[in-house]
XYZ file of C-alpha atoms in Angstrom:
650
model
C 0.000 0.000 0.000
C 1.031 3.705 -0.442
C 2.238 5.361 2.800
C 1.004 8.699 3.511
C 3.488 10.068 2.768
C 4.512 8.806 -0.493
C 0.603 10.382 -1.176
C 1.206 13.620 -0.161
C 4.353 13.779 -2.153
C 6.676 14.109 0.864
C 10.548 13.461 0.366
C 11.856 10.184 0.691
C 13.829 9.548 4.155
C 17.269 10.903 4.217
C 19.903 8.049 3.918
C 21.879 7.670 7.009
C 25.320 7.682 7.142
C 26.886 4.583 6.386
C 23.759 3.250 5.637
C 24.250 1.299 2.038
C 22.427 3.675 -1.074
C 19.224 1.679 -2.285
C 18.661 0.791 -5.885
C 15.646 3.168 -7.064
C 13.388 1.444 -9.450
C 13.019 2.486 -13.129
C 10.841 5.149 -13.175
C 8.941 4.731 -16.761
C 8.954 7.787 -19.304
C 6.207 8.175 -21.780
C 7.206 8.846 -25.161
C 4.248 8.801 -28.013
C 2.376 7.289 -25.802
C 4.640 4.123 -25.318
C 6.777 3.484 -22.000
C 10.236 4.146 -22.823
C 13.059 2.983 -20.204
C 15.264 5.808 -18.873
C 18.569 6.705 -20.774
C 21.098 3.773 -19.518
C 23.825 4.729 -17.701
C 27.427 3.971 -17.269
C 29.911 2.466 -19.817
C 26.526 2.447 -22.372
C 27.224 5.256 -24.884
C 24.403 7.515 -26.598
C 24.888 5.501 -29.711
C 23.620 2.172 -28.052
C 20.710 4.059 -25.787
C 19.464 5.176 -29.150
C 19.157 1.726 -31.317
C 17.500 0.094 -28.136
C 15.052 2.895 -27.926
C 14.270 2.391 -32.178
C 13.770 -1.402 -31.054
C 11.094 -0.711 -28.354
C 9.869 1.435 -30.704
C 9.293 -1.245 -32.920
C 7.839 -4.028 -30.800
C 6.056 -1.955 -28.608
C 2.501 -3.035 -29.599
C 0.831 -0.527 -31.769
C -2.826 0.905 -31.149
C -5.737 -1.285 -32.270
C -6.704 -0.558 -36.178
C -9.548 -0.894 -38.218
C -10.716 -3.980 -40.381
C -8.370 -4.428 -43.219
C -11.061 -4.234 -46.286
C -10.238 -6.038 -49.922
C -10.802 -3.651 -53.073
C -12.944 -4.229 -55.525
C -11.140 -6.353 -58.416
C -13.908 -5.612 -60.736
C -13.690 -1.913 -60.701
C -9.823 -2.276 -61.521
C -10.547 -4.644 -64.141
C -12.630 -1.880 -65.622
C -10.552 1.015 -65.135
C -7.547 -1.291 -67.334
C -10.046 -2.216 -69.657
C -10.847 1.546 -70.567
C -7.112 2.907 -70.646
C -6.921 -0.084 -73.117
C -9.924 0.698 -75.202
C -8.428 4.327 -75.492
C -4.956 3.587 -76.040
C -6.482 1.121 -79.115
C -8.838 4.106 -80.370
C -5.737 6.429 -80.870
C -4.234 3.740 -82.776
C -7.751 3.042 -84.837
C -8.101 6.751 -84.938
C -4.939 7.076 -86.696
C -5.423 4.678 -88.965
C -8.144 5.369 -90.250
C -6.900 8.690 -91.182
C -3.792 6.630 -93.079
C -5.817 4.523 -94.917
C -8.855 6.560 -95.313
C -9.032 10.057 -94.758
C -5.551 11.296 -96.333
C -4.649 8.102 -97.567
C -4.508 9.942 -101.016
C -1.792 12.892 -100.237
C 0.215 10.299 -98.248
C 0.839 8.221 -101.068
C 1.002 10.917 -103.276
C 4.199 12.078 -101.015
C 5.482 8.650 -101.293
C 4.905 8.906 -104.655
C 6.970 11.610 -105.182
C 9.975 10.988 -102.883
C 10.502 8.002 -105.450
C 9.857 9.902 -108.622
C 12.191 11.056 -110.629
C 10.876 14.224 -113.140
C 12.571 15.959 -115.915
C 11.674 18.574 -118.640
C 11.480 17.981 -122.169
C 12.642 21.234 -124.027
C 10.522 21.615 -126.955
C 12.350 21.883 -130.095
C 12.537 26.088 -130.876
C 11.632 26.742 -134.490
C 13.863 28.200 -136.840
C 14.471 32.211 -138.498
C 14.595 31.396 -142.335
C 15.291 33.823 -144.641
C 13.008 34.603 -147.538
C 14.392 31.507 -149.421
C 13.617 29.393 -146.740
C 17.569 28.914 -145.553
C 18.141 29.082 -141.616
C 19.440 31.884 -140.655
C 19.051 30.399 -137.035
C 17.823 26.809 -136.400
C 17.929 24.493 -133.681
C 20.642 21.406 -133.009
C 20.040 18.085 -131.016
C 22.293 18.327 -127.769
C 22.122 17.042 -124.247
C 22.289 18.523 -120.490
C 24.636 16.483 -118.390
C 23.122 15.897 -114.837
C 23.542 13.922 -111.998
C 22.109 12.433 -108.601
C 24.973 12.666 -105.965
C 22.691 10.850 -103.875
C 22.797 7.533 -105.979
C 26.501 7.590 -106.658
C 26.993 7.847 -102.489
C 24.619 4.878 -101.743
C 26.140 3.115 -104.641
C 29.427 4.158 -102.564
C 31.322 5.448 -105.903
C 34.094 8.400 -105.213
C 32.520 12.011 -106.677
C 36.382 12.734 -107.031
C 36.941 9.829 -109.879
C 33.794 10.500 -111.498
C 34.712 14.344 -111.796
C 38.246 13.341 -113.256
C 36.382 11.141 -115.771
C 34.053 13.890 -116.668
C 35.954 16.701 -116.851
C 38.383 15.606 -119.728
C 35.112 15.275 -122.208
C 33.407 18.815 -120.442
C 34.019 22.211 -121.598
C 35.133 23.829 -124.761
C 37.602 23.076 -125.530
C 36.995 19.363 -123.680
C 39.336 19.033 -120.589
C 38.900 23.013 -119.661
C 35.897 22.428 -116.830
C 37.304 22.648 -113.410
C 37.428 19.219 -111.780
C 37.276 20.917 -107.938
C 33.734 22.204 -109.083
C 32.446 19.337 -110.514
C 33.948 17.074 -107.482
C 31.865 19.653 -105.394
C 28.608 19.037 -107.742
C 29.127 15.623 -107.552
C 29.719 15.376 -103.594
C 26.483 17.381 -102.438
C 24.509 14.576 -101.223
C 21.545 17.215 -100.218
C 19.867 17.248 -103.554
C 19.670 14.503 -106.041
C 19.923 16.630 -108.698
C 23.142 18.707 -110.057
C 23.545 20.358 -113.744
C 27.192 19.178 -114.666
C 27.269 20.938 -118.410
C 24.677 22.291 -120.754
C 23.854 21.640 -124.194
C 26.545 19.380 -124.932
C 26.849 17.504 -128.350
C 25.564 14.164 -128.930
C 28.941 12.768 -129.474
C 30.095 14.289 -125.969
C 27.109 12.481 -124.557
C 27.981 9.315 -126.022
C 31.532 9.280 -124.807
C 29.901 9.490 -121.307
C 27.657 6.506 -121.469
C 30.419 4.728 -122.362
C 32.103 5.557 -119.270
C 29.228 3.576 -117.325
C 29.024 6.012 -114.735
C 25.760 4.808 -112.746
C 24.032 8.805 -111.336
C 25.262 10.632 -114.270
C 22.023 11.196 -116.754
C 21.637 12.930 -120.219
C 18.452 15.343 -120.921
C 17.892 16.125 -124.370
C 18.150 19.564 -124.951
C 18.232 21.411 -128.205
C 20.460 24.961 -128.873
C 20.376 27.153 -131.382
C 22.863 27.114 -133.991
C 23.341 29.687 -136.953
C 24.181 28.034 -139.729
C 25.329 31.385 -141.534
C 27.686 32.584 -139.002
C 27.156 36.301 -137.909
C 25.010 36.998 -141.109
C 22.629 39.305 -139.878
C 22.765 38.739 -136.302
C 21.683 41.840 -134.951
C 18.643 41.236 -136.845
C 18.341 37.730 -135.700
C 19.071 38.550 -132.497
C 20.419 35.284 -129.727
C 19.244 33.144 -127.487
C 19.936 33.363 -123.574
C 21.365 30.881 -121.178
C 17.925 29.806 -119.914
C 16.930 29.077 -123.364
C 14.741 32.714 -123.585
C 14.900 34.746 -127.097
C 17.077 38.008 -125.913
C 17.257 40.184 -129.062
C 16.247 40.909 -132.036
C 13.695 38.328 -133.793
C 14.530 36.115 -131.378
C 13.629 38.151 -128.480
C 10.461 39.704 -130.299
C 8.880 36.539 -131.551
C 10.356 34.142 -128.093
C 6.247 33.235 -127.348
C 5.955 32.214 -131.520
C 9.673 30.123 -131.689
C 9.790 28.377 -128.096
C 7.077 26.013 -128.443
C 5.849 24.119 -125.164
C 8.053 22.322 -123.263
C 7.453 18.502 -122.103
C 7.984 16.239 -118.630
C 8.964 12.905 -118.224
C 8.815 11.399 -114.835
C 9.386 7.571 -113.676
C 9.506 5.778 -110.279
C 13.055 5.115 -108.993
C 14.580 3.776 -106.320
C 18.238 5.683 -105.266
C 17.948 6.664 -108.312
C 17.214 3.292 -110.307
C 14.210 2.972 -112.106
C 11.530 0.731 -111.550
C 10.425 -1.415 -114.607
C 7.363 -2.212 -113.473
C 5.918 1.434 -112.387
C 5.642 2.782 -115.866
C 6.886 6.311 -117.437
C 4.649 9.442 -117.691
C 5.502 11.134 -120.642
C 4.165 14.877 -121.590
C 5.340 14.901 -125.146
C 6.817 18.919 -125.991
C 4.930 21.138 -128.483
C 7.861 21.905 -130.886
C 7.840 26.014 -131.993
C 6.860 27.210 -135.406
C 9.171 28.821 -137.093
C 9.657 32.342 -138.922
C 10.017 32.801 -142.721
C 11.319 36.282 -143.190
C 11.700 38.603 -146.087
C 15.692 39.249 -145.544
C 17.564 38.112 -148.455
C 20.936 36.187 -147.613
C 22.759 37.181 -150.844
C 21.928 40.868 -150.354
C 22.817 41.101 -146.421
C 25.584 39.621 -147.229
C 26.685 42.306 -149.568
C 25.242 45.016 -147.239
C 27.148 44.262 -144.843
C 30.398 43.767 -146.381
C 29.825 47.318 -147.608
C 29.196 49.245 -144.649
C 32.078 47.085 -142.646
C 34.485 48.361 -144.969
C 33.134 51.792 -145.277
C 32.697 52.370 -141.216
C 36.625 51.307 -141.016
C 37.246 53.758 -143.519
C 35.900 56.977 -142.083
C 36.484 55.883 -139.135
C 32.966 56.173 -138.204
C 31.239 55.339 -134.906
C 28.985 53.010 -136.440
C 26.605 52.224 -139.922
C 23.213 51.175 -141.081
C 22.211 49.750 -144.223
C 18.256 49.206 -145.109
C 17.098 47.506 -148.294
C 13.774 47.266 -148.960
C 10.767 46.570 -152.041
C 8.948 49.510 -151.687
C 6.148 47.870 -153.618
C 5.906 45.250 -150.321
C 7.515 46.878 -147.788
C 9.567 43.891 -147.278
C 12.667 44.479 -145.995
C 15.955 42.618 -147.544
C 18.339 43.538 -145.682
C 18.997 45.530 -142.462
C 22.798 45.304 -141.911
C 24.441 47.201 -138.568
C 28.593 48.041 -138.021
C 29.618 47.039 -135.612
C 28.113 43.335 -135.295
C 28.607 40.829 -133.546
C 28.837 36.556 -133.556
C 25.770 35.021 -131.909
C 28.419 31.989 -131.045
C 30.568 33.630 -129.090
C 28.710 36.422 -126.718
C 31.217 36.358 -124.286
C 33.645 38.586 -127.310
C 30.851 41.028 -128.078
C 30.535 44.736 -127.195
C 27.435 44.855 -125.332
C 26.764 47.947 -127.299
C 26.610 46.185 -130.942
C 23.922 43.604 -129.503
C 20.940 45.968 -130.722
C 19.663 46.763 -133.958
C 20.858 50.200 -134.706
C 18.713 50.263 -137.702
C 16.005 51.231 -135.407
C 16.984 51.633 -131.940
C 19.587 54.508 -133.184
C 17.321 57.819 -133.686
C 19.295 61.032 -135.390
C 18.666 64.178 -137.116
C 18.080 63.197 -140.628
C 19.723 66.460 -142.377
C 19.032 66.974 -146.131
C 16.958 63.888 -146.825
C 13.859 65.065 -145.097
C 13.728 68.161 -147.786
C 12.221 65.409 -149.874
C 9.109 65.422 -147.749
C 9.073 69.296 -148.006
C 9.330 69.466 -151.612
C 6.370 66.972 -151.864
C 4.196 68.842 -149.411
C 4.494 72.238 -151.465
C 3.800 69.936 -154.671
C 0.878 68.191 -153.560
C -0.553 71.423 -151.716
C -0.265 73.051 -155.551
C 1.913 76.223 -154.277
C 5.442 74.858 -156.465
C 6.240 72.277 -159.139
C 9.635 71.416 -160.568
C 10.094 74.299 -162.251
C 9.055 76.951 -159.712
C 11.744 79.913 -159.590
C 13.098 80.601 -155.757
C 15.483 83.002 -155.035
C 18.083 82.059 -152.501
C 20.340 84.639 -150.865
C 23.243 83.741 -149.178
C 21.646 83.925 -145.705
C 18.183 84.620 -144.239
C 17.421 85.884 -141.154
C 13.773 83.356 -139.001
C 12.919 83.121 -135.552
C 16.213 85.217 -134.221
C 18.336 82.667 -135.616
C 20.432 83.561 -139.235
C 20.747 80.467 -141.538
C 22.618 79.593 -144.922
C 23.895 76.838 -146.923
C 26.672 74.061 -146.367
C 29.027 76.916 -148.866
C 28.215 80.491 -148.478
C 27.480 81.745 -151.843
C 25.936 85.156 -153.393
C 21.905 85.069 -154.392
C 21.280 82.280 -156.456
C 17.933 81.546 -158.875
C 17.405 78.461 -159.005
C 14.178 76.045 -159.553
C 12.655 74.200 -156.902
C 14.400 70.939 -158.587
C 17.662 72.898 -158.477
C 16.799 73.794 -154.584
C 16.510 69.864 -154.254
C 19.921 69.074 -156.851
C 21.882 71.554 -154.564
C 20.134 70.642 -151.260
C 19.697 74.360 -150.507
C 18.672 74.912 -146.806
C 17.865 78.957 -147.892
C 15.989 77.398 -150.674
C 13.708 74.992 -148.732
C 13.173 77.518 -145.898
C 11.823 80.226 -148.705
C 9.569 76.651 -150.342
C 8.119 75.890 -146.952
C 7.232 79.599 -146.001
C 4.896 79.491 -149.036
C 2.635 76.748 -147.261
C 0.412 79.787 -145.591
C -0.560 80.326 -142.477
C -0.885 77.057 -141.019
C 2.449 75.969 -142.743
C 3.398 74.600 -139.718
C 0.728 72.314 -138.527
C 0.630 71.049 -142.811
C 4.245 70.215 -142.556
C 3.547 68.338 -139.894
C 0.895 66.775 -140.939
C 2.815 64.974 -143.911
C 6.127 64.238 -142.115
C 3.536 61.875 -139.517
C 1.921 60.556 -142.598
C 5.710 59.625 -144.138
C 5.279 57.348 -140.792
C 8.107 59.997 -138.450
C 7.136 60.076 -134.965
C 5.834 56.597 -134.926
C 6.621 52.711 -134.752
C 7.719 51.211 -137.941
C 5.702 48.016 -137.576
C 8.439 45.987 -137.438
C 8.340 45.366 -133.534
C 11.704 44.560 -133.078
C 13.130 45.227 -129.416
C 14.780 48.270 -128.591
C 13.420 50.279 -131.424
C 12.894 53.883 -130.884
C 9.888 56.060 -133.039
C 12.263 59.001 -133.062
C 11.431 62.466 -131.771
C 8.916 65.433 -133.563
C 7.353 67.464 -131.464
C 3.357 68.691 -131.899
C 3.594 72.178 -134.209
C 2.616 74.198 -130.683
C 6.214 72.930 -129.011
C 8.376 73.892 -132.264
C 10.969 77.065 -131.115
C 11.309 80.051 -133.129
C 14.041 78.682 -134.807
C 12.347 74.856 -135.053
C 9.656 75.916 -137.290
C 12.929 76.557 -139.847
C 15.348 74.182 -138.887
C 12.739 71.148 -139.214
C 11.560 71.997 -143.131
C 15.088 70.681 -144.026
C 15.870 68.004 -141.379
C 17.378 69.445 -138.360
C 15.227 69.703 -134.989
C 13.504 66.127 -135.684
C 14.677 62.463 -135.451
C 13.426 59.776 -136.945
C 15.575 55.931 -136.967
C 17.167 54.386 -140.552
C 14.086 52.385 -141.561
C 11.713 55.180 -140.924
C 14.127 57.503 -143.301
C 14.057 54.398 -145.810
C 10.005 53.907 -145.742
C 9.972 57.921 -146.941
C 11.623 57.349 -150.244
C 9.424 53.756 -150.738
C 6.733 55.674 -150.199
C 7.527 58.085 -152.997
C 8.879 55.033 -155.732
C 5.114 53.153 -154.759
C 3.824 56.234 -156.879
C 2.554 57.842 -152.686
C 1.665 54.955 -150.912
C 3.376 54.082 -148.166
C 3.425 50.621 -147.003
C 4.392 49.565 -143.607
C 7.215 48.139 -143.390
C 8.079 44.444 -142.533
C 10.227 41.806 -141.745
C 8.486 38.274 -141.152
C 6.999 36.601 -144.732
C 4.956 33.732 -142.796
C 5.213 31.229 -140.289
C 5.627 27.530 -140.690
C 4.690 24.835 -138.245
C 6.371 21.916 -137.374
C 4.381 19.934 -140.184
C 5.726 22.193 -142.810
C 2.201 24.444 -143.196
C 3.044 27.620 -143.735
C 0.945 30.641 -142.492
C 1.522 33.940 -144.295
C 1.771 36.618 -142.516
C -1.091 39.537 -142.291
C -0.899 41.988 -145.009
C 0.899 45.621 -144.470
C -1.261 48.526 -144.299
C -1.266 50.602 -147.151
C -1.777 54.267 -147.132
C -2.025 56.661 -149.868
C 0.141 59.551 -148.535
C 0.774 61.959 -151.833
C -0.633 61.707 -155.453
C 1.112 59.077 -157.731
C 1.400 62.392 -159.845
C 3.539 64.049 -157.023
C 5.326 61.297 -156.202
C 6.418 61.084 -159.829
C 7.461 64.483 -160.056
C 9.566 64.373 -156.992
C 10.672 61.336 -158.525
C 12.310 63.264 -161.319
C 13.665 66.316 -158.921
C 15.295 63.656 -157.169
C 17.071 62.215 -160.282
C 18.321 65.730 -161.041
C 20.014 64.745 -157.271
C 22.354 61.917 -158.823
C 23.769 63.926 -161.371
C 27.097 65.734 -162.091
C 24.448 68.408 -161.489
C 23.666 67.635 -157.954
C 25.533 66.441 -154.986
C 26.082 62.745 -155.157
C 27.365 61.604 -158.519
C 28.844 59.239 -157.248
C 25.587 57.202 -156.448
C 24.818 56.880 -160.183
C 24.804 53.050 -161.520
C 25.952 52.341 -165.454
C 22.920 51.914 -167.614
C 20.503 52.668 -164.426
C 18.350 55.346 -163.940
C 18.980 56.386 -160.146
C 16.853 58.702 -157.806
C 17.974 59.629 -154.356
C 18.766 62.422 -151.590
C 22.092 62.997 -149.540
C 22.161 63.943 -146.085
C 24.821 66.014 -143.814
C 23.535 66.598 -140.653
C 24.826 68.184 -137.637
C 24.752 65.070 -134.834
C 23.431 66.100 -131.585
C 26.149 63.906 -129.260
C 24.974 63.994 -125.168
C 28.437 63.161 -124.708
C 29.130 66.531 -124.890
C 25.765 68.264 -124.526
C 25.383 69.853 -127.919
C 25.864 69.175 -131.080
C 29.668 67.579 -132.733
C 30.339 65.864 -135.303
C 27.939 64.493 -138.528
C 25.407 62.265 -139.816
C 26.234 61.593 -143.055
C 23.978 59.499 -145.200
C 22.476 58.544 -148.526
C 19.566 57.364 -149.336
C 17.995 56.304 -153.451
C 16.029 54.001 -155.746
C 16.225 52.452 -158.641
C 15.079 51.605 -161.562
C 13.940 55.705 -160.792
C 11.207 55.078 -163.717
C 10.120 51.547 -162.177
C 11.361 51.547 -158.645
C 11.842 48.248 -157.220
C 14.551 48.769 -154.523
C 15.195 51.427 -152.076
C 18.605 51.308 -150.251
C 19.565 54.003 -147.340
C 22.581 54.459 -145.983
C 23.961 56.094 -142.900
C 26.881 56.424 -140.891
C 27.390 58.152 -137.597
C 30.108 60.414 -136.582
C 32.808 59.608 -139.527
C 35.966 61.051 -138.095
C 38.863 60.357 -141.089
C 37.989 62.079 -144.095
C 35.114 63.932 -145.232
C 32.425 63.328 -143.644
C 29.327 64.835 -146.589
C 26.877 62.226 -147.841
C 27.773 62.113 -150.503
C 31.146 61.562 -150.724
C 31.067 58.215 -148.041
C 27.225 57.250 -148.095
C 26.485 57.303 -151.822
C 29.401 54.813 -152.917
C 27.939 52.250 -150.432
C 24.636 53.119 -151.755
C 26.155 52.169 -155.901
C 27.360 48.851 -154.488
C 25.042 47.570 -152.672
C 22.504 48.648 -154.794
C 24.305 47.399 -158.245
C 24.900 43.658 -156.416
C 20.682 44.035 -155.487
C 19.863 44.518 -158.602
C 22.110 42.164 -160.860
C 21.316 39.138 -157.589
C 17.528 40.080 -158.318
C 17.917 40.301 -162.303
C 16.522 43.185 -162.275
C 17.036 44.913 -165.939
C 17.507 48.202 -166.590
C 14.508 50.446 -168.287
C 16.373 51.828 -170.953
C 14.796 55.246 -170.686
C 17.147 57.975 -170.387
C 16.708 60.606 -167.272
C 14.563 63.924 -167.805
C 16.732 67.386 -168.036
C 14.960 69.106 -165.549
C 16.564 72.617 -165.053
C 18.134 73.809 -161.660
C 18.545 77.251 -162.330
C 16.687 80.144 -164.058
């Protein structure tokens, strides 16, 4: 039992002295609500005190718990059975849109990962001339290409195949760089590299006998010219990317390319597959282009003006035959030229057509038009008398002749023989008051100030100004060719007009066209416009004769046993090179038979710098040749009339 004392919570007796110590029993300490002995004591350290206590701990018996309860194995089966059914609904889900819903651009990407596809280049038609010769055609040849990434999965070295290649490649063969074709060769991100362009057949065979497996031939036809450099600023070239880029070739590209082709196959690295057939889009060769130049006569037109621009040193030349009765044009030769085969050696300037892209003042020639305006307005005729003093004084400005000279009388034909600036000043005054706005009038019907109709690139209609913009000293300066440009051919269609007895006829180039099956198309018919009266065309005819004459100032344009009609020029060349005007246009232009015309030929050359530089000492000798080899390569006879004896003076 529990003393009183121990209740009230008295001390324990004092031990006496020498009294032994008594062992005090454990008191128990609650920990968590478990009975934890007291920290031991003595030699025990803190290490071993602590693992006893996590033993206790352990098998101490733990509070009562409640009834352990089984889950439900159904509801887990279910749960697995839906994550399944999902998981296999993606996978349905997905395939379903495989096989049904895009089934068709997935193979079509297939498809084309494993097709190979190349273009057919449709054969370009050919530039004939009017005899139906080539003046540009085209030639079979082949584009050399490759797929780098066949020859690495068939594990061949891009290094030996460039080697091989190279000594075949280039021009001459063995000149391509081998580094760049190894590169080509090695660049396994594309499976498709252009080695060399438009190579020969033969070239192409020496290849495939290599046996170079990656290394393909496309056919690929260039244009040759079979004539050399024979009119090829007329005929104009064709580009790198197989584009006309001047001339007829440039202005009739859309008529000469034809459609190209595709032919695609199913390969495998690069291999075809027998069995997956070849789609074949057949090309839609180009027609061709029959034109009205004639070989023999370029030919001789150029020759001539070659030899004459070397002469005078000149900056360049034009020559322009045409059948004013057609407006065909024969020949349209331009110094310098240039060979379509070898671009890389040609002055970028000589690629045009100077012919028409090259506009100047036209000088004396354009009196012609004057003279036939006061004839077919009935104020002169041949033999109307004009006085011509040595200078006049229009618009502020004082003008006289090429040689001063003391009043002269002469007729209107001998203001024409002596190509009298005075003289046509004095003939145009007498047009009346609305001289100005008449003159006009007929230069724009001669065709100045507009197209020729030949639609060739580059050309240029030439410059004249509407009657209210001509300067005080314009409304003089333009009556006899100065103040106004105009381009060779347009010059050239003014004297066809007058030899076709007024009418002018647009001028032209292309014959017909002819299709791959040999049909040929002509061509739609020139417009024809009745600009003067056959009767003042004749008449000027006849002033003009008076013109080639030891009367007149270019003798030397007459032909033996020919009757010859035709107009020198000496212009003052306005030159923006140094902002004014220096040096001359000196040209020549004439027809003959003069009683049956049947070829006009102009000539004109710019800035001639050795010599002199008149018309009619450099143009109208080019004018006699080529117009004496035009008319014996034509057979055309002479009329055996004799000239009239109009008089100059009075």
């Amino acid at each position: 039992m529990t003393s009183e004392r121990e209740r009230r919570g008295s001390p324990p007796p004092r031990r006496q002295p020498g009294q032994p110590a008594k062992k005090r029993p454990a008191t128990p300490v609650r920990a968590e609500n478990r009975l934890v002995p007291p920290p031991a004591r003595g030699a025990q350290s803190a290490k071993a005190a602590a693992q006893r206590l996590r033993r206790m701990a352990v098998a101490a018996p733990s509070a009562p718990s409640k009834p352990l309860r089984l889950g439900d194995p159904m509801r887990r089966l279910r749960i697995v059975l839906v994550v399944i059914a999902f998981v296999f609904s993606l996978f349905a889900g997905r395939l379903v849109q495989l096989q049904a819903v895009n089934s068709v651009n997935y193979g079509a990407a297939a498809s084309a990962e494993r097709t190979q596809d190349y273009v057919l280049t449709a054969t370009r038609g050919s530039i004939l001339d009017s005899s139906g010769q080539p003046l540009a055609e085209s030639a079979d040849a082949v584009d050399i290409t490759a797929d780098p990434v066949q020859i690495s999965t068939l594990k061949q070295d891009p290094a030996v195949y460039a080697s091989k290649l190279a000594a075949l490649l280039g021009n001459p063969p063995g000149s391509v760089d081998v580094a760049a074709l190894r590169g080509k060769l090695s660049n396994v991100t594309t499976r498709y590299v252009l080695l060399a362009k438009q190579v020969t057949p033969q070239v192409w065979s020496q290849i495939k006998a290599l046996g170079l497996s990656g290394v393909y031939g496309v056919p690929d036809a260039r244009t040759v010219y079979p004539s050399g450099a024979l009119a090829s600023n007329l005929v104009g070239f064709v580009n790198s990317s197989g584009k006309g880029a001047a001339g007829l070739e440039g202005a009739y590209d859309g008529v000469l390319a034809g459609r190209g082709g595709r032919i695609s196959y199913q390969a495998a690295d690069g291999i075809e597959i027998p069995a997956a057939g070849i789609n074949e889009q057949a090309p839609m060769p180009g027609t061709s282009i029959e034109t009205t130049i004639d070989s023999s006569i370029q030919w001789a037109a150029q020759k001539a003006i070659d030899e004459q621009v070397a002469a005078s040193r000149a900056e360049s030349g034009t020559v322009v035959v045409m059948d004013p009765r057609s407006g065909a044009v024969l020949a349209l030769a331009t110094s310098p030229s240039y060979d379509q085969s070898n671009l890389a050696a040609a002055d970028p300037a000589a690629l045009g057509d100077r012919a028409v892209s090259e506009v100047y003042e036209p000088g004396s020639v354009a009196k012609v038009i004057t003279m036939a305006a006061a004839i077919q307005q009935g104020i002169a005729d041949p033999g109307t008398r004009v006085i011509v003093p040595g200078l006049i004084v229009r618009g502020g400005t004082t003008f006289h002749d090429d040689t001063y000279h003391g009043t002269e009388q002469l007729t209107l034909t001998g203001v024409l023989a002596e190509s009298s600036n005075i003289g046509t000043i004095e003939t145009a005054d007498r047009l009346g008051p609305h001289r100005d706005q008449t003159l006009y009038d007929y230069l724009t019907a001669f065709g100045l100030g507009r197209p020729t109709g030949l639609n060739l690139p580059g050309e240029s209609p030439g410059i004249l100004a509407v009657p209210s913009k001509w300067s005080g000293s314009q409304r003089y300066t333009i009556p006899f060719g100065q103040g106004l440009s105009l381009n060779a051919v347009q010059a050239t269609s003014v004297f066809a007009t007058i030899a076709n007895a007024g009418v002018r006829v647009t001028p032209n180039l292309v014959k017909g066209y002819v299709d791959a099956n040999g049909k040929f198309t002509p061509a739609a018919t020139p417009v024809r416009t009745q600009v003067v009266s056959p009767q003042t065309a004749h008449e000027v005819e006849q002033m003009m004769e008076s013109v080639v004459s030891e009367k007149g100032t270019a003798p030397a344009a007459k032909i033996a046993g020919y009757r010859v009609a035709g107009k020198t020029g000496t212009a003052n060349r306005y030159d923006s090179r140094c902002n004014g005007y220096c040096g001359y246009t000196a040209s020549f232009i004439g027809f003959a038979p003069a009683d049956n015309p049947q070829l006009v030929v102009s000539v004109v050359l710019q800035n001639p710098t050795s010599g002199p530089h008149f018309g009619g000492s450099i143009a109208a000798p080019v004018f006699q040749k080529v117009m004496s080899f035009a008319l014996q390569s034509l057979a055309i006879p002479p009329t055996g009339t004799k000239p009239p004896d109009l008089p100059v003076t009075w």
